[in-house]
């Protein structure tokens, strides 16, 4: 028995209940075409809700991506500034080393 089955086994009942179709079922004596029309309406409603949810998710994802891009630009500017400071500090250190060597040489 695969290891994933042992992990998923306790949840199988819940998965089956959630996966079971939730659409209207025909009752005895009810015309089949009426049920089909109602099921189609329910499917259209579900599709509309899914489309709206997908649109909202895409909007939120776009906001997140924009925020991440602006953060990346800010970090890139900060990294550039830190590099400039590092180069400046290196230049000052080399100059200080040269001055110290000249002082020791005299």
Tab-separated table of C-alpha atoms in Angstrom, residues 52-94:
chain	number	residue	atom	x	y	z
A	52	UNK	CA	-16.032	36.262	-10.889
A	53	UNK	CA	-13.831	34.520	-8.339
A	54	UNK	CA	-11.119	33.975	-10.950
A	55	UNK	CA	-11.320	37.663	-11.921
A	56	UNK	CA	-10.962	38.742	-8.286
A	57	UNK	CA	-8.078	36.339	-7.808
A	58	UNK	CA	-6.358	37.683	-10.930
A	59	UNK	CA	-6.832	41.254	-9.686
A	60	UNK	CA	-5.331	40.411	-6.309
A	61	UNK	CA	-2.481	38.526	-7.974
A	62	UNK	CA	-1.762	41.537	-10.204
A	63	UNK	CA	-1.646	43.798	-7.133
A	64	UNK	CA	0.732	41.360	-5.455
A	65	UNK	CA	2.967	41.200	-8.524
A	66	UNK	CA	3.037	44.999	-8.780
A	67	UNK	CA	3.960	45.259	-5.098
A	68	UNK	CA	6.705	42.682	-5.516
A	69	UNK	CA	8.070	44.497	-8.565
A	70	UNK	CA	8.154	47.843	-6.763
A	71	UNK	CA	9.857	46.172	-3.798
A	72	UNK	CA	12.405	44.580	-6.120
A	73	UNK	CA	13.151	47.982	-7.697
A	74	UNK	CA	13.606	49.544	-4.259
A	75	UNK	CA	15.958	46.731	-3.214
A	76	UNK	CA	17.881	47.103	-6.464
A	77	UNK	CA	18.401	50.826	-5.764
A	78	UNK	CA	19.512	50.051	-2.212
A	79	UNK	CA	21.928	47.406	-3.470
A	80	UNK	CA	23.395	49.907	-5.935
A	81	UNK	CA	23.853	52.427	-3.105
A	82	UNK	CA	25.494	49.808	-0.875
A	83	UNK	CA	27.862	48.899	-3.708
A	84	UNK	CA	28.819	52.563	-4.088
A	85	UNK	CA	29.506	52.797	-0.355
A	86	UNK	CA	31.566	49.598	-0.497
A	87	UNK	CA	33.664	50.928	-3.388
A	88	UNK	CA	34.117	54.229	-1.552
A	89	UNK	CA	35.142	52.454	1.634
A	90	UNK	CA	37.587	50.301	-0.327
A	91	UNK	CA	39.150	53.379	-1.925
A	92	UNK	CA	39.481	55.067	1.476
A	93	UNK	CA	41.020	51.888	2.929
A	94	UNK	CA	43.575	51.653	0.107
